[in-house]
Each structure stands twice: as structure tokens, then as C-alpha cells.
PDB file of C-alpha atoms in Angstrom:
ATOM      1  CA  MET A   1       0.861  72.404 -30.545  1.00 64.00           C
ATOM      2  CA  ARG A   2       3.249  70.127 -28.678  1.00 67.00           C
ATOM      3  CA  THR A   3       0.623  67.416 -28.556  1.00 74.00           C
ATOM      4  CA  ALA A   4       0.105  67.629 -32.311  1.00 66.00           C
ATOM      5  CA  LEU A   5       3.856  67.422 -32.921  1.00 64.00           C
ATOM      6  CA  ARG A   6       4.106  64.449 -30.570  1.00 69.00           C
ATOM      7  CA  VAL A   7       1.321  62.676 -32.442  1.00 61.00           C
ATOM      8  CA  LEU A   8       3.003  63.401 -35.769  1.00 68.00           C
ATOM      9  CA  ALA A   9       6.324  62.110 -34.454  1.00 64.00           C
ATOM     10  CA  LEU A  10       4.727  58.925 -33.128  1.00 66.00           C
ATOM     11  CA  GLY A  11       2.932  58.457 -36.437  1.00 61.00           C
ATOM     12  CA  ALA A  12       6.192  58.866 -38.348  1.00 63.00           C
ATOM     13  CA  LEU A  13       7.940  56.360 -36.089  1.00 69.00           C
ATOM     14  CA  ALA A  14       5.111  53.875 -36.533  1.00 65.00           C
ATOM     15  CA  GLY A  15       5.260  54.317 -40.298  1.00 63.00           C
ATOM     16  CA  MET A  16       9.021  53.766 -40.293  1.00 70.00           C
ATOM     17  CA  ALA A  17       8.607  50.630 -38.181  1.00 70.00           C
ATOM     18  CA  VAL A  18       6.025  49.203 -40.580  1.00 66.00           C
ATOM     19  CA  TYR A  19       8.221  50.093 -43.557  1.00 68.00           C
ATOM     20  CA  ALA A  20      11.217  48.393 -41.938  1.00 70.00           C
ATOM     21  CA  TRP A  21       9.150  45.280 -41.127  1.00 72.00           C
ATOM     22  CA  ILE A  22       7.995  45.031 -44.755  1.00 70.00           C
ATOM     23  CA  ALA A  23      11.560  45.465 -46.042  1.00 70.00           C
ATOM     24  CA  VAL A  24      12.928  42.744 -43.746  1.00 74.00           C
ATOM     25  CA  THR A  25      10.102  40.384 -44.715  1.00 75.00           C
ATOM     26  CA  ILE A  26      10.816  40.957 -48.416  1.00 73.00           C
ATOM     27  CA  TRP A  27      14.507  40.140 -48.056  1.00 74.00           C
ATOM     28  CA  GLN A  28      13.869  37.078 -45.885  1.00 76.00           C
ATOM     29  CA  ARG A  29      11.503  35.691 -48.518  1.00 77.00           C
ATOM     30  CA  ALA A  30      14.019  36.533 -51.250  1.00 72.00           C
ATOM     31  CA  GLU A  31      16.724  34.502 -49.543  1.00 77.00           C
ATOM     32  CA  THR A  32      14.341  31.560 -49.110  1.00 80.00           C
ATOM     33  CA  VAL A  33      13.359  31.498 -52.776  1.00 76.00           C
ATOM     34  CA  LEU A  34      16.983  31.858 -53.890  1.00 74.00           C
ATOM     35  CA  ALA A  35      17.844  28.728 -51.926  1.00 77.00           C
ATOM     36  CA  ALA A  36      14.888  26.680 -53.217  1.00 83.00           C
ATOM     37  CA  THR A  37      15.029  24.053 -55.984  1.00 85.00           C
ATOM     38  CA  PRO A  38      12.024  24.225 -58.356  1.00 92.00           C
ATOM     39  CA  ARG A  39      10.053  21.142 -59.364  1.00 96.00           C
ATOM     40  CA  PRO A  40       9.277  20.354 -63.020  1.00 98.00           C
ATOM     41  CA  ALA A  41       6.469  22.465 -64.510  1.00 98.00           C
ATOM     42  CA  ASP A  42       4.642  23.022 -67.800  1.00 98.00           C
ATOM     43  CA  ALA A  43       6.086  26.506 -68.364  1.00 98.00           C
ATOM     44  CA  VAL A  44       8.113  29.291 -66.834  1.00 98.00           C
ATOM     45  CA  LEU A  45       6.536  32.754 -66.748  1.00 98.00           C
ATOM     46  CA  VAL A  46       9.019  35.643 -66.864  1.00 98.00           C
ATOM     47  CA  LEU A  47       7.609  38.900 -65.522  1.00 97.00           C
ATOM     48  CA  GLY A  48       8.450  42.116 -67.331  1.00 94.00           C
ATOM     49  CA  ASN A  49      10.672  44.986 -66.279  1.00 89.00           C
ATOM     50  CA  ARG A  50      12.221  48.063 -67.870  1.00 88.00           C
ATOM     51  CA  ALA A  51      13.731  46.892 -71.166  1.00 89.00           C
ATOM     52  CA  TYR A  52      16.820  49.109 -71.428  1.00 87.00           C
ATOM     53  CA  ARG A  53      18.966  51.007 -68.937  1.00 81.00           C
ATOM     54  CA  ASP A  54      21.745  53.416 -69.940  1.00 78.00           C
ATOM     55  CA  GLY A  55      21.431  52.328 -73.573  1.00 80.00           C
ATOM     56  CA  ALA A  56      21.925  48.627 -72.887  1.00 82.00           C
ATOM     57  CA  PRO A  57      19.532  45.773 -72.094  1.00 84.00           C
ATOM     58  CA  ASN A  58      18.468  46.058 -68.460  1.00 88.00           C
ATOM     59  CA  PRO A  59      20.267  43.346 -66.411  1.00 88.00           C
ATOM     60  CA  CYS A  60      17.224  43.129 -64.157  1.00 87.00           C
ATOM     61  CA  LEU A  61      15.244  41.951 -67.191  1.00 92.00           C
ATOM     62  CA  THR A  62      17.848  39.849 -68.995  1.00 94.00           C
ATOM     63  CA  GLY A  63      18.768  38.183 -65.706  1.00 93.00           C
ATOM     64  CA  ARG A  64      15.201  36.943 -65.349  1.00 95.00           C
ATOM     65  CA  VAL A  65      15.386  35.506 -68.859  1.00 97.00           C
ATOM     66  CA  ASP A  66      18.745  33.876 -68.094  1.00 96.00           C
ATOM     67  CA  THR A  67      17.140  32.153 -65.104  1.00 96.00           C
ATOM     68  CA  ALA A  68      14.190  30.949 -67.196  1.00 97.00           C
ATOM     69  CA  VAL A  69      16.498  29.585 -69.895  1.00 98.00           C
ATOM     70  CA  ALA A  70      18.559  27.805 -67.227  1.00 97.00           C
ATOM     71  CA  LEU A  71      15.373  26.116 -65.963  1.00 97.00           C
ATOM     72  CA  ALA A  72      14.572  24.987 -69.524  1.00 98.00           C
ATOM     73  CA  ARG A  73      18.100  23.676 -70.068  1.00 98.00           C
ATOM     74  CA  ALA A  74      17.817  21.735 -66.802  1.00 97.00           C
ATOM     75  CA  GLY A  75      14.764  19.981 -68.243  1.00 97.00           C
ATOM     76  CA  LEU A  76      12.346  21.524 -65.734  1.00 98.00           C
ATOM     77  CA  VAL A  77      10.139  23.333 -68.276  1.00 98.00           C
ATOM     78  CA  PRO A  78       9.361  22.770 -71.976  1.00 98.00           C
ATOM     79  CA  ARG A  79       8.433  26.381 -72.825  1.00 98.00           C
ATOM     80  CA  LEU A  80       8.961  29.996 -71.825  1.00 98.00           C
ATOM     81  CA  VAL A  81       6.250  32.640 -71.464  1.00 98.00           C
ATOM     82  CA  MET A  82       7.377  36.277 -71.613  1.00 98.00           C
ATOM     83  CA  SER A  83       5.069  38.907 -70.122  1.00 98.00           C
ATOM     84  CA  GLY A  84       5.453  42.651 -70.612  1.00 96.00           C
ATOM     85  CA  GLY A  85       3.988  45.362 -72.806  1.00 96.00           C
ATOM     86  CA  ILE A  86       5.359  48.663 -74.103  1.00 94.00           C
ATOM     87  CA  ASP A  87       7.993  50.200 -71.845  1.00 87.00           C
ATOM     88  CA  HIS A  88       6.921  53.826 -71.528  1.00 81.00           C
ATOM     89  CA  GLU A  89      10.491  54.898 -70.781  1.00 79.00           C
ATOM     90  CA  ASP A  90      11.981  53.713 -74.067  1.00 80.00           C
ATOM     91  CA  GLY A  91       9.067  52.504 -76.211  1.00 86.00           C
ATOM     92  CA  ARG A  92      10.303  48.912 -76.399  1.00 92.00           C
ATOM     93  CA  ILE A  93       8.022  45.922 -75.972  1.00 95.00           C
ATOM     94  CA  GLU A  94       9.383  44.091 -72.939  1.00 96.00           C
ATOM     95  CA  SER A  95       8.248  40.609 -73.973  1.00 97.00           C
ATOM     96  CA  GLN A  96       9.899  41.069 -77.378  1.00 96.00           C
ATOM     97  CA  VAL A  97      13.189  42.192 -75.809  1.00 95.00           C
ATOM     98  CA  MET A  98      13.069  39.121 -73.559  1.00 96.00           C
ATOM     99  CA  ASP A  99      12.360  36.817 -76.495  1.00 97.00           C
ATOM    100  CA  VAL A 100      15.287  38.257 -78.480  1.00 96.00           C
ATOM    101  CA  HIS A 101      17.610  37.853 -75.493  1.00 97.00           C
ATOM    102  CA  ALA A 102      16.568  34.235 -74.943  1.00 98.00           C
ATOM    103  CA  ARG A 103      17.377  33.441 -78.573  1.00 98.00           C
ATOM    104  CA  ALA A 104      20.656  35.337 -78.356  1.00 97.00           C
ATOM    105  CA  ILE A 105      21.866  33.139 -75.502  1.00 97.00           C
ATOM    106  CA  GLY A 106      21.009  29.977 -77.406  1.00 97.00           C
ATOM    107  CA  TYR A 107      17.478  29.041 -76.365  1.00 98.00           C
ATOM    108  CA  THR A 108      15.725  27.269 -79.254  1.00 97.00           C
ATOM    109  CA  GLY A 109      12.506  26.046 -77.620  1.00 97.00           C
ATOM    110  CA  PRO A 110       9.001  27.492 -77.810  1.00 98.00           C
ATOM    111  CA  VAL A 111       8.313  31.004 -76.515  1.00 98.00           C
ATOM    112  CA  LEU A 112       4.861  32.432 -75.870  1.00 98.00           C
ATOM    113  CA  ARG A 113       4.427  36.181 -75.446  1.00 98.00           C
ATOM    114  CA  GLU A 114       1.996  38.426 -73.607  1.00 98.00           C
ATOM    115  CA  SER A 115       2.657  41.951 -74.855  1.00 97.00           C
ATOM    116  CA  ARG A 116       0.000  44.228 -73.334  1.00 96.00           C
ATOM    117  CA  SER A 117       0.634  44.332 -69.578  1.00 97.00           C
ATOM    118  CA  ASN A 118       2.171  47.337 -67.832  1.00 93.00           C
ATOM    119  CA  SER A 119       2.394  46.204 -64.209  1.00 93.00           C
ATOM    120  CA  THR A 120       3.053  43.103 -62.141  1.00 94.00           C
ATOM    121  CA  ARG A 121      -0.653  42.670 -61.508  1.00 95.00           C
ATOM    122  CA  GLU A 122      -1.338  42.862 -65.246  1.00 97.00           C
ATOM    123  CA  ASN A 123       1.565  40.474 -65.986  1.00 97.00           C
ATOM    124  CA  LEU A 124      -0.238  37.797 -63.977  1.00 97.00           C
ATOM    125  CA  ALA A 125      -3.764  38.599 -65.124  1.00 97.00           C
ATOM    126  CA  MET A 126      -3.002  38.854 -68.846  1.00 97.00           C
ATOM    127  CA  SER A 127      -0.623  35.897 -68.902  1.00 98.00           C
ATOM    128  CA  ALA A 128      -3.275  33.634 -67.386  1.00 98.00           C
ATOM    129  CA  ALA A 129      -5.163  33.423 -70.686  1.00 96.00           C
ATOM    130  CA  VAL A 130      -1.945  32.617 -72.575  1.00 97.00           C
ATOM    131  CA  LEU A 131      -1.125  29.857 -70.104  1.00 98.00           C
ATOM    132  CA  ARG A 132      -4.606  28.348 -70.249  1.00 97.00           C
ATOM    133  CA  GLU A 133      -4.618  28.358 -74.048  1.00 97.00           C
ATOM    134  CA  ALA A 134      -1.322  26.468 -74.001  1.00 97.00           C
ATOM    135  CA  GLY A 135      -2.733  23.910 -71.575  1.00 97.00           C
ATOM    136  CA  VAL A 136      -0.417  24.946 -68.768  1.00 98.00           C
ATOM    137  CA  ARG A 137      -1.344  23.831 -65.265  1.00 98.00           C
ATOM    138  CA  ARG A 138       2.015  24.055 -63.482  1.00 98.00           C
ATOM    139  CA  VAL A 139       4.025  27.250 -63.820  1.00 98.00           C
ATOM    140  CA  ILE A 140       7.250  28.668 -62.379  1.00 98.00           C
ATOM    141  CA  VAL A 141       7.110  32.457 -62.050  1.00 98.00           C
ATOM    142  CA  VAL A 142      10.498  34.190 -62.360  1.00 96.00           C
ATOM    143  CA  SER A 143      11.363  37.664 -61.129  1.00 92.00           C
ATOM    144  CA  GLU A 144      13.904  39.535 -59.030  1.00 86.00           C
ATOM    145  CA  PRO A 145      14.294  38.115 -55.515  1.00 85.00           C
ATOM    146  CA  TYR A 146      13.062  41.290 -53.790  1.00 83.00           C
ATOM    147  CA  HIS A 147      10.004  41.378 -56.088  1.00 86.00           C
ATOM    148  CA  LEU A 148       8.657  37.913 -55.310  1.00 89.00           C
ATOM    149  CA  TRP A 149       6.992  38.583 -51.947  1.00 87.00           C
ATOM    150  CA  ARG A 150       4.639  41.047 -53.661  1.00 91.00           C
ATOM    151  CA  VAL A 151       4.193  38.754 -56.662  1.00 94.00           C
ATOM    152  CA  GLU A 152       3.052  35.933 -54.405  1.00 92.00           C
ATOM    153  CA  ARG A 153       0.452  38.123 -52.685  1.00 91.00           C
ATOM    154  CA  LEU A 154      -0.869  39.415 -56.008  1.00 95.00           C
ATOM    155  CA  ALA A 155      -1.077  35.851 -57.357  1.00 96.00           C
ATOM    156  CA  ARG A 156      -3.079  34.714 -54.349  1.00 94.00           C
ATOM    157  CA  ALA A 157      -5.402  37.708 -54.242  1.00 94.00           C
ATOM    158  CA  SER A 158      -6.140  37.648 -57.994  1.00 94.00           C
ATOM    159  CA  GLY A 159      -6.872  33.915 -58.145  1.00 96.00           C
ATOM    160  CA  PHE A 160      -3.810  33.197 -60.309  1.00 97.00           C
ATOM    161  CA  ALA A 161      -2.413  30.886 -57.632  1.00 97.00           C
ATOM    162  CA  ARG A 162      -5.770  29.109 -57.445  1.00 97.00           C
ATOM    163  CA  ASP A 163      -5.978  28.525 -61.196  1.00 97.00           C
ATOM    164  CA  PHE A 164      -2.401  27.238 -61.538  1.00 98.00           C
ATOM    165  CA  ASP A 165       0.057  25.212 -59.503  1.00 98.00           C
ATOM    166  CA  VAL A 166       2.548  28.040 -58.962  1.00 97.00           C
ATOM    167  CA  GLN A 167       6.182  27.980 -57.921  1.00 96.00           C
ATOM    168  CA  TYR A 168       8.543  30.934 -57.742  1.00 95.00           C
ATOM    169  CA  ALA A 169      12.147  31.228 -58.886  1.00 94.00           C
ATOM    170  CA  ALA A 170      14.434  34.141 -58.033  1.00 89.00           C
ATOM    171  CA  ALA A 171      16.904  35.459 -60.588  1.00 88.00           C
ATOM    172  CA  PRO A 172      20.349  35.514 -58.882  1.00 78.00           C
ATOM    173  CA  THR A 173      21.659  38.224 -61.194  1.00 69.00           C
ATOM    174  CA  SER A 174      24.030  41.172 -61.126  1.00 67.00           C
ATOM    175  CA  CYS A 175      20.904  43.296 -60.674  1.00 69.00           C
ATOM    176  CA  TRP A 176      20.293  41.564 -57.337  1.00 59.00           C
ATOM    177  CA  GLN A 177      23.944  41.591 -56.308  1.00 58.00           C
ATOM    178  CA  ARG A 178      24.832  45.224 -57.066  1.00 57.00           C
ATOM    179  CA  TRP A 179      24.410  47.493 -54.062  1.00 53.00           C
ATOM    180  CA  GLY A 180      22.618  50.230 -56.006  1.00 54.00           C
ATOM    181  CA  MET A 181      19.942  47.869 -57.247  1.00 56.00           C
ATOM    182  CA  ARG A 182      19.609  46.180 -53.848  1.00 56.00           C
ATOM    183  CA  PHE A 183      19.007  49.593 -52.296  1.00 57.00           C
ATOM    184  CA  ARG A 184      16.506  50.477 -55.015  1.00 61.00           C
ATOM    185  CA  GLY A 185      14.652  47.219 -54.409  1.00 60.00           C
ATOM    186  CA  ALA A 186      14.646  47.731 -50.659  1.00 61.00           C
ATOM    187  CA  LEU A 187      13.340  51.268 -51.121  1.00 66.00           C
ATOM    188  CA  ARG A 188      10.827  50.671 -53.905  1.00 72.00           C
ATOM    189  CA  GLU A 189       9.203  47.391 -52.976  1.00 71.00           C
ATOM    190  CA  PRO A 190       7.743  48.402 -49.583  1.00 71.00           C
ATOM    191  CA  LEU A 191       6.233  51.471 -51.279  1.00 74.00           C
ATOM    192  CA  ALA A 192       4.820  49.292 -54.067  1.00 74.00           C
ATOM    193  CA  ILE A 193       3.372  46.890 -51.495  1.00 75.00           C
ATOM    194  CA  VAL A 194       1.681  49.702 -49.597  1.00 73.00           C
ATOM    195  CA  ASN A 195       0.355  51.141 -52.881  1.00 79.00           C
ATOM    196  CA  ASN A 196      -1.031  47.759 -53.973  1.00 83.00           C
ATOM    197  CA  ALA A 197      -2.630  47.237 -50.558  1.00 76.00           C
ATOM    198  CA  LEU A 198      -4.265  50.671 -50.628  1.00 78.00           C
ATOM    199  CA  HIS A 199      -5.734  49.892 -54.047  1.00 71.00           C
ATOM    200  CA  GLY A 200      -7.162  46.615 -52.707  1.00 76.00           C
ATOM    201  CA  TYR A 201      -5.010  44.323 -54.861  1.00 75.00           C
ATOM    202  CA  PHE A 202      -4.066  42.121 -51.895  1.00 76.00           C
TER     203      PHE A 202
END
């Protein structure tokens, strides 16, 4: 009995160590991307997220759009691509909410939309066809800082990073800066990474 408990305890400690290593790696990569300066590209791809939170547009989503619009205003990209299907929590179409927000903050350039995906992996896979049809070769992918480590691995494993010249831009938003959302990201992302790995997506 004691041996079994000892094995369980060692297993739990090992699991916690792996979880902690993943979390630290995520945050280190987030800080690196936040400090980077993107090169010009053919488009910026904004990955979807929950559309509304507490009855208002989700800052984790609108912040990504704000970052994409800033890249366009800086002359780094000529078009935006919004990716995200129906949000099962509120029934909104994420790409449509993003498009509306971009227009509301004064963006007047072209917007392409992918409105069927329901996960990060699907964001990349389903947006690829939209990008190809538009003749895009160089793309900047925008998401939350803590999300990008997983995005990069999914892009490599799926072939997205082989088909396009991909850069990554982190959205330095209130979503990233607020402690509650930082904790949620630190808690959720390692679990999502393990889940994706178990399903063979990496």
C-alpha cells in the first residue's frame, strides 16, 4: 500500500514538474514575441476567441483585432483575415464580431473572413484556403501572448508554417495584463498543450 502511494506521489510530482515547465516555456515565448518587431507581410491572420464576456465584447478578442489594425496602420499588411466560427457560449460568429470591431475603430481596408472554425487548429487549417485564394504568401498570425507557443507548434505540425512564411504577433492587451486573465492563461494553456499532444496534433 505504501509503495503504491509512493508511486502515486512521485507521479503527481512529476506531472506538476512537467506542467510547471510548460507554463514557464509559454510565458518566456510570450515575452519574446511581445518584444519582437514584425516584418511586412501580405496579410495578418487574427485567431478567434470567445466573442462576448459579461455582456460586452471580449477584450481578449478585440485586443487581437486592435493589434492587427495597428499593424495595418503601420503599413506592414494590406489586409486583415478574421478566423472564427460560431461561439457556442453566446451564438455569435467570432469573425463577424472581429470585423465589426475593426470597422468601429476606423479600419477601412479589406477584410477576409473564415467563419467555420471552432478551435485554434481549425483556425489555421480553414484559414489556409482563404489565404491561398487571396494570393497570400507571407502572414502575421495574431493571438494572445500566452497562446502563441501552442499556435506555433500547431502551425508547424499541420504544415501551415511550411505553406506560408509565418510570423507571430502578440496582442499586448488588457486581457494579457489583468491578473485574472494571466492566471487563466497560465492554467489553461498547459492543459490545452497536453490535450493537443495526446490527440497527435503536434
